[in-house]
Amino acid sequence: QLQASGGGLVQAGGSLRLSCAASGRTFSGYRVGWFRQAPGKERQLVGHVIWSDGSTYYIDSVKGRFTISRDNANNTVYLQMNSLKPEDTAVYYCAASPVSKVVVTGRYDYWGQGTLVTVSS
């Protein structure tokens, strides 16, 4: 089970850090992704991290502003969001899946409940 937290209301240019904690399992061997869904839009991938080596991927619109990191001791993945823009407003979700599976299917097995990020202009 995944628990996402850390959302809130922030002014444009501000920062937030989201957390994704796993209970009952570790992220070992997993790819952990962050997704977002804005009102009236489809859910989109923001980026992901490979737990084993920490390698990351980001979509172009967040490169240089968002950073995904992992905390081995606490089995938690973070999404640090800086220089936030109103268009970053969305419900953010974390998801996880074994690397061997997600690279083939592109689908994630486990999802957190989502946390709302609102960026005011």
Tab-separated table of N, CA and C in Angstrom:
chain	number	residue	atom	x	y	z
A	1	GLN	N	0.853	-1.197	0.000
A	1	GLN	CA	0.000	0.000	0.000
A	1	GLN	C	0.882	1.237	0.000
A	2	LEU	N	0.503	2.231	-0.808
A	2	LEU	CA	1.268	3.460	-0.912
A	2	LEU	C	0.485	4.611	-0.300
A	3	GLN	N	1.220	5.482	0.354
A	3	GLN	CA	0.613	6.644	0.990
A	3	GLN	C	1.305	7.888	0.481
A	4	ALA	N	0.581	8.705	-0.273
A	4	ALA	CA	1.129	9.966	-0.770
A	4	ALA	C	0.685	11.088	0.147
A	5	SER	N	1.580	12.033	0.374
A	5	SER	CA	1.253	13.161	1.238
A	5	SER	C	2.109	14.352	0.860
A	6	GLY	N	1.748	15.504	1.426
A	6	GLY	CA	2.560	16.699	1.247
A	6	GLY	C	1.950	17.767	0.365
A	7	GLY	N	0.800	17.505	-0.201
A	7	GLY	CA	0.175	18.502	-1.049
A	7	GLY	C	-0.317	19.695	-0.258
A	8	GLY	N	-0.712	20.730	-0.976
A	8	GLY	CA	-1.214	21.922	-0.322
A	8	GLY	C	-1.360	23.062	-1.302
A	9	LEU	N	-1.579	24.241	-0.741
A	9	LEU	CA	-1.732	25.462	-1.518
A	9	LEU	C	-0.436	26.261	-1.441
A	10	VAL	N	0.060	26.663	-2.593
A	10	VAL	CA	1.303	27.426	-2.628
A	10	VAL	C	1.201	28.476	-3.728
A	11	GLN	N	1.879	29.573	-3.548
A	11	GLN	CA	1.900	30.604	-4.571
A	11	GLN	C	2.862	30.229	-5.689
A	12	ALA	N	2.610	30.765	-6.848
A	12	ALA	CA	3.503	30.530	-7.984
A	12	ALA	C	4.929	30.931	-7.602
A	13	GLY	N	5.856	30.086	-7.996
A	13	GLY	CA	7.251	30.308	-7.638
A	13	GLY	C	7.669	29.603	-6.367
A	14	GLY	N	6.697	29.088	-5.642
A	14	GLY	CA	6.987	28.415	-4.391
A	14	GLY	C	7.380	26.959	-4.578
A	15	SER	N	7.532	26.272	-3.454
A	15	SER	CA	7.980	24.884	-3.463
A	15	SER	C	7.106	24.019	-2.562
A	16	LEU	N	7.065	22.754	-2.913
A	16	LEU	CA	6.414	21.745	-2.090
A	16	LEU	C	7.206	20.454	-2.241
A	17	ARG	N	7.158	19.632	-1.213
A	17	ARG	CA	7.742	18.309	-1.307
A	17	ARG	C	6.688	17.275	-1.008
A	18	LEU	N	6.470	16.402	-1.953
A	18	LEU	CA	5.534	15.300	-1.768
A	18	LEU	C	6.297	14.050	-1.344
A	19	SER	N	5.627	13.235	-0.557
A	19	SER	CA	6.223	11.991	-0.094
A	19	SER	C	5.358	10.812	-0.515
A	20	CYS	N	5.993	9.714	-0.776
A	20	CYS	CA	5.294	8.471	-1.093
A	20	CYS	C	5.921	7.378	-0.256
A	21	ALA	N	5.175	6.911	0.716
A	21	ALA	CA	5.675	5.885	1.621
A	21	ALA	C	4.983	4.556	1.345
A	22	ALA	N	5.755	3.498	1.431
A	22	ALA	CA	5.208	2.167	1.212
A	22	ALA	C	5.047	1.456	2.545
A	23	SER	N	3.916	0.816	2.717
A	23	SER	CA	3.701	0.012	3.911
A	23	SER	C	3.520	-1.441	3.488
A	24	GLY	N	4.128	-2.305	4.245
A	24	GLY	CA	3.965	-3.714	3.961
A	24	GLY	C	4.849	-4.265	2.872
A	25	ARG	N	5.641	-3.399	2.260
A	25	ARG	CA	6.574	-3.859	1.237
A	25	ARG	C	7.695	-2.861	1.127
A	26	THR	N	8.751	-3.258	0.463
A	26	THR	CA	9.809	-2.300	0.168
A	26	THR	C	9.749	-1.983	-1.316
A	27	PHE	N	10.468	-0.947	-1.694
A	27	PHE	CA	10.534	-0.554	-3.087
A	27	PHE	C	11.659	-1.257	-3.844
A	28	SER	N	12.328	-2.142	-3.168
A	28	SER	CA	13.433	-2.852	-3.805
A	28	SER	C	12.958	-3.567	-5.074
A	29	GLY	N	13.661	-3.306	-6.176
A	29	GLY	CA	13.273	-3.919	-7.446
A	29	GLY	C	12.138	-3.224	-8.163
A	30	TYR	N	11.722	-2.093	-7.638
A	30	TYR	CA	10.572	-1.392	-8.190
A	30	TYR	C	10.961	-0.113	-8.914
A	31	ARG	N	10.114	0.314	-9.790
A	31	ARG	CA	10.122	1.668	-10.349
A	31	ARG	C	8.944	2.406	-9.710
A	32	VAL	N	9.245	3.572	-9.205
A	32	VAL	CA	8.226	4.381	-8.540
A	32	VAL	C	7.991	5.621	-9.384
A	33	GLY	N	6.766	5.805	-9.755
A	33	GLY	CA	6.425	6.945	-10.594
A	33	GLY	C	5.549	7.954	-9.873
A	34	TRP	N	5.677	9.194	-10.301
A	34	TRP	CA	4.771	10.258	-9.870
A	34	TRP	C	3.923	10.662	-11.069
A	35	PHE	N	2.630	10.743	-10.845
A	35	PHE	CA	1.682	11.131	-11.857
A	35	PHE	C	0.889	12.320	-11.354
A	36	ARG	N	0.228	12.997	-12.269
A	36	ARG	CA	-0.681	14.058	-11.860
A	36	ARG	C	-1.875	14.099	-12.800
A	37	GLN	N	-2.963	14.573	-12.240
A	37	GLN	CA	-4.174	14.723	-13.033
A	37	GLN	C	-4.809	16.055	-12.692
A	38	ALA	N	-4.820	16.924	-13.670
A	38	ALA	CA	-5.433	18.234	-13.515
A	38	ALA	C	-6.915	18.127	-13.830
A	39	PRO	N	-7.718	19.052	-13.328
A	39	PRO	CA	-9.166	19.013	-13.594
A	39	PRO	C	-9.454	18.991	-15.092
A	40	GLY	N	-10.250	18.031	-15.507
A	40	GLY	CA	-10.644	17.948	-16.899
A	40	GLY	C	-9.597	17.388	-17.834
A	41	LYS	N	-8.488	16.936	-17.280
A	41	LYS	CA	-7.412	16.408	-18.118
A	41	LYS	C	-7.104	14.964	-17.756
A	42	GLU	N	-6.413	14.302	-18.641
A	42	GLU	CA	-6.006	12.940	-18.373
A	42	GLU	C	-4.807	12.917	-17.432
A	43	ARG	N	-4.693	11.814	-16.747
A	43	ARG	CA	-3.545	11.636	-15.869
A	43	ARG	C	-2.273	11.523	-16.712
A	44	GLN	N	-1.221	12.180	-16.222
A	44	GLN	CA	0.037	12.138	-16.953
A	44	GLN	C	1.181	11.786	-16.026
A	45	LEU	N	2.157	11.122	-16.596
A	45	LEU	CA	3.370	10.815	-15.853
A	45	LEU	C	4.181	12.095	-15.666
A	46	VAL	N	4.652	12.312	-14.473
A	46	VAL	CA	5.542	13.436	-14.180
A	46	VAL	C	6.995	12.981	-14.242
A	47	GLY	N	7.261	11.839	-13.688
A	47	GLY	CA	8.606	11.280	-13.693
A	47	GLY	C	8.644	9.997	-12.896
A	48	HIS	N	9.792	9.345	-12.910
A	48	HIS	CA	9.923	8.141	-12.124
A	48	HIS	C	11.360	7.942	-11.657
A	49	VAL	N	11.516	7.057	-10.702
A	49	VAL	CA	12.831	6.690	-10.188
A	49	VAL	C	12.925	5.172	-10.125
A	50	ILE	N	14.080	4.679	-10.517
A	50	ILE	CA	14.371	3.264	-10.347
A	50	ILE	C	15.000	3.109	-8.969
A	51	TRP	N	14.349	2.366	-8.100
A	51	TRP	CA	14.782	2.308	-6.703
A	51	TRP	C	16.213	1.794	-6.581
A	52	SER	N	16.554	0.790	-7.379
A	52	SER	CA	17.836	0.118	-7.175
A	52	SER	C	19.029	1.019	-7.441
A	53	ASP	N	18.936	1.885	-8.445
A	53	ASP	CA	20.107	2.707	-8.771
A	53	ASP	C	19.832	4.200	-8.712
A	54	GLY	N	18.603	4.572	-8.429
A	54	GLY	CA	18.276	5.989	-8.282
A	54	GLY	C	18.144	6.750	-9.578
A	55	SER	N	18.209	6.061	-10.694
A	55	SER	CA	18.081	6.766	-11.970
A	55	SER	C	16.672	7.320	-12.113
A	56	THR	N	16.603	8.472	-12.739
A	56	THR	CA	15.332	9.177	-12.822
A	56	THR	C	14.994	9.572	-14.252
A	57	TYR	N	13.734	9.863	-14.431
A	57	TYR	CA	13.212	10.356	-15.703
A	57	TYR	C	12.164	11.422	-15.377
A	58	TYR	N	12.147	12.473	-16.191
A	58	TYR	CA	11.160	13.553	-16.017
A	58	TYR	C	10.573	13.940	-17.373
A	59	ILE	N	9.344	14.366	-17.333
A	59	ILE	CA	8.788	14.949	-18.546
A	59	ILE	C	9.395	16.343	-18.727
A	60	ASP	N	9.370	16.805	-19.956
A	60	ASP	CA	10.053	18.056	-20.274
A	60	ASP	C	9.552	19.244	-19.459
A	61	SER	N	8.257	19.284	-19.209
A	61	SER	CA	7.677	20.465	-18.559
A	61	SER	C	8.112	20.632	-17.107
A	62	VAL	N	8.690	19.616	-16.512
A	62	VAL	CA	9.112	19.727	-15.104
A	62	VAL	C	10.626	19.611	-14.941
A	63	LYS	N	11.332	19.321	-16.016
A	63	LYS	CA	12.789	19.202	-15.927
A	63	LYS	C	13.404	20.486	-15.400
A	64	GLY	N	14.324	20.330	-14.471
A	64	GLY	CA	14.976	21.486	-13.870
A	64	GLY	C	14.200	22.107	-12.729
A	65	ARG	N	12.944	21.706	-12.555
A	65	ARG	CA	12.130	22.239	-11.455
A	65	ARG	C	11.772	21.164	-10.436
A	66	PHE	N	11.546	19.959	-10.908
A	66	PHE	CA	11.139	18.856	-10.028
A	66	PHE	C	12.288	17.870	-9.889
A	67	THR	N	12.396	17.290	-8.712
A	67	THR	CA	13.422	16.283	-8.453
A	67	THR	C	12.805	15.128	-7.681
A	68	ILE	N	13.036	13.933	-8.173
A	68	ILE	CA	12.577	12.732	-7.476
A	68	ILE	C	13.781	12.115	-6.769
A	69	SER	N	13.602	11.790	-5.505
A	69	SER	CA	14.668	11.164	-4.739
A	69	SER	C	14.084	10.050	-3.886
A	70	ARG	N	14.992	9.250	-3.352
A	70	ARG	CA	14.517	8.134	-2.530
A	70	ARG	C	15.276	8.099	-1.217
A	71	ASP	N	14.627	7.593	-0.196
A	71	ASP	CA	15.197	7.457	1.140
A	71	ASP	C	15.131	5.985	1.496
A	72	ASN	N	16.265	5.319	1.394
A	72	ASN	CA	16.288	3.885	1.651
A	72	ASN	C	15.860	3.546	3.078
A	73	ALA	N	16.329	4.321	4.014
A	73	ALA	CA	16.069	4.003	5.419
A	73	ALA	C	14.581	4.041	5.742
A	74	ASN	N	13.881	4.972	5.096
A	74	ASN	CA	12.452	5.143	5.397
A	74	ASN	C	11.545	4.584	4.311
A	75	ASN	N	12.153	3.949	3.297
A	75	ASN	CA	11.354	3.345	2.219
A	75	ASN	C	10.358	4.352	1.663
A	76	THR	N	10.881	5.520	1.347
A	76	THR	CA	10.036	6.625	0.900
A	76	THR	C	10.635	7.258	-0.347
A	77	VAL	N	9.772	7.666	-1.239
A	77	VAL	CA	10.172	8.410	-2.438
A	77	VAL	C	9.608	9.818	-2.325
A	78	TYR	N	10.415	10.791	-2.707
A	78	TYR	CA	10.012	12.191	-2.617
A	78	TYR	C	9.919	12.825	-4.000
A	79	LEU	N	9.034	13.779	-4.109
A	79	LEU	CA	8.969	14.636	-5.291
A	79	LEU	C	9.119	16.067	-4.808
A	80	GLN	N	10.307	16.604	-5.006
A	80	GLN	CA	10.562	17.998	-4.658
A	80	GLN	C	10.173	18.864	-5.837
A	81	MET	N	9.271	19.784	-5.608
A	81	MET	CA	8.755	20.645	-6.671
A	81	MET	C	9.115	22.088	-6.363
A	82	ASN	N	9.927	22.663	-7.213
A	82	ASN	CA	10.338	24.052	-7.064
A	82	ASN	C	9.811	24.887	-8.226
A	83	SER	N	9.837	26.172	-8.046
A	83	SER	CA	9.387	27.096	-9.105
A	83	SER	C	8.031	26.676	-9.647
A	84	LEU	N	7.130	26.421	-8.746
A	84	LEU	CA	5.822	25.925	-9.155
A	84	LEU	C	5.053	26.959	-9.956
A	85	LYS	N	4.276	26.438	-10.888
A	85	LYS	CA	3.474	27.271	-11.775
A	85	LYS	C	2.003	26.897	-11.614
A	86	PRO	N	1.109	27.811	-11.943
A	86	PRO	CA	-0.318	27.468	-11.849
A	86	PRO	C	-0.678	26.217	-12.640
A	87	GLU	N	-0.005	25.982	-13.731
A	87	GLU	CA	-0.314	24.792	-14.536
A	87	GLU	C	0.167	23.501	-13.900
A	88	ASP	N	0.871	23.589	-12.791
A	88	ASP	CA	1.231	22.386	-12.026
A	88	ASP	C	0.104	21.948	-11.094
A	89	THR	N	-0.935	22.745	-11.015
A	89	THR	CA	-2.069	22.394	-10.155
A	89	THR	C	-2.689	21.083	-10.607
A	90	ALA	N	-2.791	20.144	-9.690
A	90	ALA	CA	-3.309	18.805	-10.016
A	90	ALA	C	-3.353	17.968	-8.750
A	91	VAL	N	-4.016	16.836	-8.863
A	91	VAL	CA	-3.876	15.795	-7.849
A	91	VAL	C	-2.682	14.947	-8.261
A	92	TYR	N	-1.758	14.786	-7.343
A	92	TYR	CA	-0.540	14.037	-7.608
A	92	TYR	C	-0.640	12.659	-6.968
A	93	TYR	N	-0.241	11.670	-7.740
A	93	TYR	CA	-0.287	10.281	-7.297
A	93	TYR	C	1.106	9.664	-7.406
A	94	CYS	N	1.395	8.774	-6.500
A	94	CYS	CA	2.569	7.942	-6.686
A	94	CYS	C	2.100	6.521	-7.012
A	95	ALA	N	2.928	5.826	-7.719
A	95	ALA	CA	2.605	4.459	-8.129
A	95	ALA	C	3.897	3.655	-8.206
A	96	ALA	N	3.775	2.371	-8.061
A	96	ALA	CA	4.960	1.516	-8.074
A	96	ALA	C	4.662	0.207	-8.774
A	97	SER	N	5.703	-0.312	-9.370
A	97	SER	CA	5.570	-1.602	-10.030
A	97	SER	C	6.953	-2.205	-10.183
A	98	PRO	N	7.052	-3.506	-10.202
A	98	PRO	CA	8.355	-4.117	-10.459
A	98	PRO	C	8.911	-3.632	-11.789
A	99	VAL	N	10.182	-3.320	-11.786
A	99	VAL	CA	10.808	-2.812	-13.001
A	99	VAL	C	10.610	-3.772	-14.163
A	100	SER	N	10.779	-5.058	-13.893
A	100	SER	CA	10.671	-6.063	-14.952
A	100	SER	C	9.299	-6.074	-15.601
A	101	LYS	N	8.304	-5.631	-14.870
A	101	LYS	CA	6.943	-5.634	-15.398
A	101	LYS	C	6.605	-4.318	-16.093
A	102	VAL	N	6.929	-3.199	-15.448
A	102	VAL	CA	6.505	-1.905	-15.986
A	102	VAL	C	7.222	-1.557	-17.277
A	103	VAL	N	8.455	-2.042	-17.461
A	103	VAL	CA	9.145	-1.727	-18.712
A	103	VAL	C	8.521	-2.460	-19.886
A	104	VAL	N	7.785	-3.528	-19.599
A	104	VAL	CA	7.128	-4.306	-20.647
A	104	VAL	C	5.709	-3.820	-20.874
A	105	THR	N	4.981	-3.620	-19.777
A	105	THR	CA	3.555	-3.291	-19.898
A	105	THR	C	3.284	-1.798	-19.828
A	106	GLY	N	4.203	-1.063	-19.193
A	106	GLY	CA	3.954	0.360	-18.992
A	106	GLY	C	2.921	0.636	-17.934
A	107	ARG	N	2.503	-0.382	-17.228
A	107	ARG	CA	1.459	-0.202	-16.235
A	107	ARG	C	2.013	-0.374	-14.831
A	108	TYR	N	1.420	0.350	-13.904
A	108	TYR	CA	1.828	0.295	-12.518
A	108	TYR	C	0.812	-0.505	-11.707
A	109	ASP	N	1.331	-1.334	-10.806
A	109	ASP	CA	0.472	-2.217	-10.023
A	109	ASP	C	-0.137	-1.544	-8.802
A	110	TYR	N	0.611	-0.698	-8.162
A	110	TYR	CA	0.190	-0.141	-6.880
A	110	TYR	C	0.105	1.376	-6.963
A	111	TRP	N	-0.974	1.919	-6.390
A	111	TRP	CA	-1.223	3.352	-6.470
A	111	TRP	C	-1.519	3.917	-5.092
A	112	GLY	N	-1.021	5.115	-4.858
A	112	GLY	CA	-1.397	5.861	-3.668
A	112	GLY	C	-2.715	6.575	-3.906
A	113	GLN	N	-3.207	7.237	-2.872
A	113	GLN	CA	-4.546	7.827	-2.917
A	113	GLN	C	-4.578	9.213	-3.540
A	114	GLY	N	-3.438	9.818	-3.772
A	114	GLY	CA	-3.417	11.148	-4.365
A	114	GLY	C	-3.383	12.246	-3.321
A	115	THR	N	-2.663	13.299	-3.689
A	115	THR	CA	-2.592	14.475	-2.826
A	115	THR	C	-2.704	15.705	-3.709
A	116	LEU	N	-3.513	16.667	-3.290
A	116	LEU	CA	-3.832	17.819	-4.119
A	116	LEU	C	-2.774	18.914	-3.969
A	117	VAL	N	-2.292	19.371	-5.108
A	117	VAL	CA	-1.388	20.514	-5.157
A	117	VAL	C	-2.087	21.633	-5.904
A	118	THR	N	-2.202	22.780	-5.259
A	118	THR	CA	-2.833	23.939	-5.865
A	118	THR	C	-1.827	25.081	-5.880
A	119	VAL	N	-1.563	25.600	-7.078
A	119	VAL	CA	-0.616	26.694	-7.222
A	119	VAL	C	-1.384	27.936	-7.659
A	120	SER	N	-1.361	28.939	-6.828
A	120	SER	CA	-2.084	30.163	-7.132
A	120	SER	C	-1.178	31.158	-7.855
A	121	SER	N	-1.798	31.942	-8.721
A	121	SER	CA	-1.004	32.919	-9.499
A	121	SER	C	-0.908	34.255	-8.793
